[in-house]
CSV table of C-alpha atoms in Angstrom, one decimal:
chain,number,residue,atom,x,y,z
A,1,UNK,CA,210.9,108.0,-4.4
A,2,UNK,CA,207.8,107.2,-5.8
A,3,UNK,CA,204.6,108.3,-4.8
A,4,UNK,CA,202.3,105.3,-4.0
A,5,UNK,CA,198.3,106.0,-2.8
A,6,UNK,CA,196.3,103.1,-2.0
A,7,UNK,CA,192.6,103.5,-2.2
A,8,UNK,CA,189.5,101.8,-1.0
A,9,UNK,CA,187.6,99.7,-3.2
A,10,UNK,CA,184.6,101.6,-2.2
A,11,UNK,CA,186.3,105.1,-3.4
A,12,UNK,CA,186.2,103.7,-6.9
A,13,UNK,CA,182.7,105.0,-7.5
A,14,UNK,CA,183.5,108.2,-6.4
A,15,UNK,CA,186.0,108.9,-9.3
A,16,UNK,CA,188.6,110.4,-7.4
A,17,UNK,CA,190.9,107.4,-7.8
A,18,UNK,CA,191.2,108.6,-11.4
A,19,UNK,CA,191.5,111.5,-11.0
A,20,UNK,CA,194.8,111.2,-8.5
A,21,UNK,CA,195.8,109.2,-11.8
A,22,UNK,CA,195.4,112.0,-13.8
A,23,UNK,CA,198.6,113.4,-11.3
A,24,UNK,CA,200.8,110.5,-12.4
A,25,UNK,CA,200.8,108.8,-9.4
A,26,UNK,CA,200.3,105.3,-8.6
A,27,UNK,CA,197.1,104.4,-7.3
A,28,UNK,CA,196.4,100.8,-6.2
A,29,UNK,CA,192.6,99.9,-5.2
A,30,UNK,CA,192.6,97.2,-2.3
A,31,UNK,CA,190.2,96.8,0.6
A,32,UNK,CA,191.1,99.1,3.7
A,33,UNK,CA,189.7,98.3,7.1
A,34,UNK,CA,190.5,102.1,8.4
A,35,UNK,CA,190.6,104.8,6.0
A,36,UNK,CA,189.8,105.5,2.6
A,37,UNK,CA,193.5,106.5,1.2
A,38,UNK,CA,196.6,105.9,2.7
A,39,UNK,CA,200.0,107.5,1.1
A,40,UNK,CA,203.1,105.3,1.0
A,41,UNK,CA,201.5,103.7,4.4
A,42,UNK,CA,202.8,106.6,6.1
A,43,UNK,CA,199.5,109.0,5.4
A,44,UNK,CA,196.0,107.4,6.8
A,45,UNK,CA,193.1,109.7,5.2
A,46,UNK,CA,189.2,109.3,5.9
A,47,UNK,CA,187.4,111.2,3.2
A,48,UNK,CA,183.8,112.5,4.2
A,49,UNK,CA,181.1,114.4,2.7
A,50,UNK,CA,179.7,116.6,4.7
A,51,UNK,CA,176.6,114.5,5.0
A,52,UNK,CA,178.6,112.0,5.7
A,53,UNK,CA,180.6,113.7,8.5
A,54,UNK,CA,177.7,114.8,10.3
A,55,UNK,CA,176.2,111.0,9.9
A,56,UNK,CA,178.8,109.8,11.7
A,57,UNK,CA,178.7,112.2,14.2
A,58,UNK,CA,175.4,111.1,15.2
A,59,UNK,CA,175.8,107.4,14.6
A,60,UNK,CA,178.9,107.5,16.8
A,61,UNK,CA,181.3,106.3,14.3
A,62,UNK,CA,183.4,109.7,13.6
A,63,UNK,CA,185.5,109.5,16.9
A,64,UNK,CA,185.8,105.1,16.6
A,65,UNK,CA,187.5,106.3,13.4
A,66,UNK,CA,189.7,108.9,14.8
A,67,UNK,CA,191.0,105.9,17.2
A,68,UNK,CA,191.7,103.4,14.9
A,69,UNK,CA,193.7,106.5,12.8
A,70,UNK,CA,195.8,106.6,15.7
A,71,UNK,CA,196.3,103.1,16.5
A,72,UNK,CA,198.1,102.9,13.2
A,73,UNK,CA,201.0,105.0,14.1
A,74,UNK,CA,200.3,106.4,10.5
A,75,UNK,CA,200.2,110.1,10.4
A,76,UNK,CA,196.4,110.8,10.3
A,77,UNK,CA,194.2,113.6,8.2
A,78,UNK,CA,190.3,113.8,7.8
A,79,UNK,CA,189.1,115.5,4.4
A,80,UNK,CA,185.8,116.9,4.6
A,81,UNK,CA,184.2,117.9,1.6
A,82,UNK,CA,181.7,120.6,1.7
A,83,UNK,CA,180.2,122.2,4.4
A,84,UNK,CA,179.3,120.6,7.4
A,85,UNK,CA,176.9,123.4,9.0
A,86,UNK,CA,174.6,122.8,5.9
A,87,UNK,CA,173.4,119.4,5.0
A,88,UNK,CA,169.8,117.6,5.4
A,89,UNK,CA,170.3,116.8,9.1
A,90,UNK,CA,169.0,118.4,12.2
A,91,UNK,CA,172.2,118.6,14.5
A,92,UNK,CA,173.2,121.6,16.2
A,93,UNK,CA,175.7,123.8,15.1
A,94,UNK,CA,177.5,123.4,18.5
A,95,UNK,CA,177.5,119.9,18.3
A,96,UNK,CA,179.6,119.6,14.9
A,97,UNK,CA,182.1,122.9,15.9
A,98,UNK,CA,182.6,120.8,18.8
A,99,UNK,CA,183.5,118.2,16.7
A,100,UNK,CA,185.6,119.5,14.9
A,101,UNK,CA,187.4,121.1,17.4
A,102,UNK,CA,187.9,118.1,18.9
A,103,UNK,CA,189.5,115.9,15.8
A,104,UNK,CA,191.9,119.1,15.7
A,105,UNK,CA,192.5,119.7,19.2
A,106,UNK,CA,191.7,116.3,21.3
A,107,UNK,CA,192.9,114.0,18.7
A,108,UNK,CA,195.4,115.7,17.2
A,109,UNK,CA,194.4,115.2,13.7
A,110,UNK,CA,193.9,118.0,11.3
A,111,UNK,CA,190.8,118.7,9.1
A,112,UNK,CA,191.1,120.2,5.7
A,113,UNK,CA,188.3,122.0,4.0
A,114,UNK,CA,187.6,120.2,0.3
A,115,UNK,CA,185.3,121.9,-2.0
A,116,UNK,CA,184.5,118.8,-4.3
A,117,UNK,CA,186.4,115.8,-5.3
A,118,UNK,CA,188.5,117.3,-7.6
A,119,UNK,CA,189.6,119.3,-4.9
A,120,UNK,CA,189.9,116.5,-2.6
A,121,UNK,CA,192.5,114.5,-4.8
A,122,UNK,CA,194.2,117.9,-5.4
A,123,UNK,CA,195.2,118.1,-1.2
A,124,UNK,CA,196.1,113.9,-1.3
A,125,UNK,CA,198.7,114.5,-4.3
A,126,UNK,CA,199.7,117.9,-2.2
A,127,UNK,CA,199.5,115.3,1.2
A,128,UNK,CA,202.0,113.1,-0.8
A,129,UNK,CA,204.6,115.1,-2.4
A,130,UNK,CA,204.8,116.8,1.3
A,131,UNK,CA,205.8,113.7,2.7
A,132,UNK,CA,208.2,112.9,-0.5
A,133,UNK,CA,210.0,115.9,0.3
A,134,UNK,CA,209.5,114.9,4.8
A,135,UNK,CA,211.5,111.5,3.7
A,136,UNK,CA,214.0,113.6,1.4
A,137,UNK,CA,214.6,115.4,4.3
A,138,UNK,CA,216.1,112.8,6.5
A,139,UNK,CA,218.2,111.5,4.0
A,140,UNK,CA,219.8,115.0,3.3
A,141,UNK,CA,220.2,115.7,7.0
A,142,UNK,CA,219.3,113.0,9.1
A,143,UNK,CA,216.6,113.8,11.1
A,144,UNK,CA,213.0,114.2,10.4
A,145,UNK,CA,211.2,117.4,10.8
A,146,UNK,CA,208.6,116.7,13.7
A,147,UNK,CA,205.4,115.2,12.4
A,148,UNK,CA,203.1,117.4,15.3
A,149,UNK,CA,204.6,120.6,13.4
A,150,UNK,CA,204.0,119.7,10.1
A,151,UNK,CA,200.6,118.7,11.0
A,152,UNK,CA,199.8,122.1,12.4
A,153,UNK,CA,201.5,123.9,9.4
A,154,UNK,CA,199.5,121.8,7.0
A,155,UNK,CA,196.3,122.7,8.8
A,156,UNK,CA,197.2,126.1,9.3
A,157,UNK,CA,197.9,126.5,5.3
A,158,UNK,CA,194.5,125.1,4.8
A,159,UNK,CA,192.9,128.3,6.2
A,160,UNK,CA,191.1,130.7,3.2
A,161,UNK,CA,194.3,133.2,2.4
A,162,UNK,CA,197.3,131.3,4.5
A,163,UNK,CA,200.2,129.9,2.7
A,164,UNK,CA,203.6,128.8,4.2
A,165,UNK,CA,204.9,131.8,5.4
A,166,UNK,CA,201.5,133.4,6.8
A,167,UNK,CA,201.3,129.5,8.6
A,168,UNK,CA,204.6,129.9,10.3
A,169,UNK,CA,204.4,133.5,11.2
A,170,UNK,CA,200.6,132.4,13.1
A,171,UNK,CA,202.4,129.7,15.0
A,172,UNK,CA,205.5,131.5,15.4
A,173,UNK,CA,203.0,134.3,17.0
A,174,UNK,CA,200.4,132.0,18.8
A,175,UNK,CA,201.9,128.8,19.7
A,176,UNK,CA,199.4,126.6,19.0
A,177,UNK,CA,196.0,126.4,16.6
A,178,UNK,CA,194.2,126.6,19.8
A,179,UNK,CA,195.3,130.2,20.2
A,180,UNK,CA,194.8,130.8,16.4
A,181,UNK,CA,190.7,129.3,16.5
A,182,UNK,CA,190.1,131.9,19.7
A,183,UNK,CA,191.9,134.5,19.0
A,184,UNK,CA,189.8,138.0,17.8
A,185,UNK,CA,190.5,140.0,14.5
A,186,UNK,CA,192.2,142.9,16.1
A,187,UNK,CA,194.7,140.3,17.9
A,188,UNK,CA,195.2,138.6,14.2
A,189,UNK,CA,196.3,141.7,12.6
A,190,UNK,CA,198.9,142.3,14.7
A,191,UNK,CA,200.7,139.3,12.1
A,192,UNK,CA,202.5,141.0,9.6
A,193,UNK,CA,200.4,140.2,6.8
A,194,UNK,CA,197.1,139.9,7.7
A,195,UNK,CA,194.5,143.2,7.6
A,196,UNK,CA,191.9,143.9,8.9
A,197,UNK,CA,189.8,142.1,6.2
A,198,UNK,CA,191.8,139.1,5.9
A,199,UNK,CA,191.7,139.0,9.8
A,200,UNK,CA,187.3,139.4,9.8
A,201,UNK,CA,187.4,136.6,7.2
A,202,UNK,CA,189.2,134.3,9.3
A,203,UNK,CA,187.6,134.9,12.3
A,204,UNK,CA,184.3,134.3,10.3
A,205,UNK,CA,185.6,131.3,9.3
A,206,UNK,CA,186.5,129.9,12.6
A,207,UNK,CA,183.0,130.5,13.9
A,208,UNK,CA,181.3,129.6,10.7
A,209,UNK,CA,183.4,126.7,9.8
């Protein structure tokens, strides 16, 4: 099956339409009224700065968004790029880990960390052949893998040092990314695989982040 991504008009100035290109994939630019990419209109992804998220925080546009993601039935995935604790406005750091929390936990919509645009078309391609292989899947054996649970491994696997098998060993431990976000480093290196330094960095991150 192929891989189709349909982008916003306005995402043409950012360059990151060519650059999915640049992964052989078809990209079609037509004008979205919720998102910025959407991946064989399965996928609904809003792409933000982090100026950009933190705008919208204030202007009360970030959690109208979230809605409308949801009203779609698509499944739904916010892209920050950059960090949000360090941008030109005065917001409280509170305020936007509460936030963010909240997408995650409230809405049910995961959050991955982009460090530029490059970056950000590298997790869409990723975000794609992930659901390639989801719709493969059902074919093969008939069912789909549940969309919660590969929502929360995909998060997960966007943590610094996690990949697939670190992902389902945390949930397999902790039940939920709830857990994960409060647990402490000496609960986190009880996972086979994490030490003590891989545990301090993530719970840095998840205070930090």
């Amino acid at each position: 099956m192929k891989i189709i991504i349909t982008a916003d008009n306005r995402e043409k100035s950012s360059g990151i339409p060519g650059l999915l290109r640049n992964h052989f994939v078809n990209v079609q630019m037509v004008q979205l009224s919720i998102g910025d990419y959407m991946i064989n209109d399965e996928i609904v992804i809003e792409r933000k700065t982090n100026e950009d998220f933190v705008q919208s925080l204030m202007d009360g546009r970030l959690f109208a968004q979230c809605a409308k993601m949801r009203k779609t039935g698509m499944t739904p995935l916010f892209i920050v790029e950059g960090n949000p604790y360090k941008t030109a406005h005065r917001i409280s750091p509170t305020a936007i880990k509460g936030a963010l929390l909240s997408i995650n936990l409230s809405w049910q919509i995961p959050i991955i960390k982009s460090s530029g645009k490059k970056d950000t078309a590298d997790i869409i391609v990723m975000a794609a052949k992930q659901e390639i292989h989801s719709l493969y899947f059902v074919r093969k054996n008939g069912k789909k893998p549940k969309k919660k649970q590969n929502l929360q491994h995909y998060f997960i696997q966007g943590l610094p040092g996690v990949g697939p098998k670190l992902a389902h060993e945390l949930l397999r431990h902790f039940s939920t990314i709830e857990n994960i976000i409060r647990a402490d480093a000496s609960t986190l290196t009880e996972i086979e695989g994490i030490g003590k330094k891989k545990a301090e960095e993530l719970f840095r991150f998840f205070r930090e982040w």
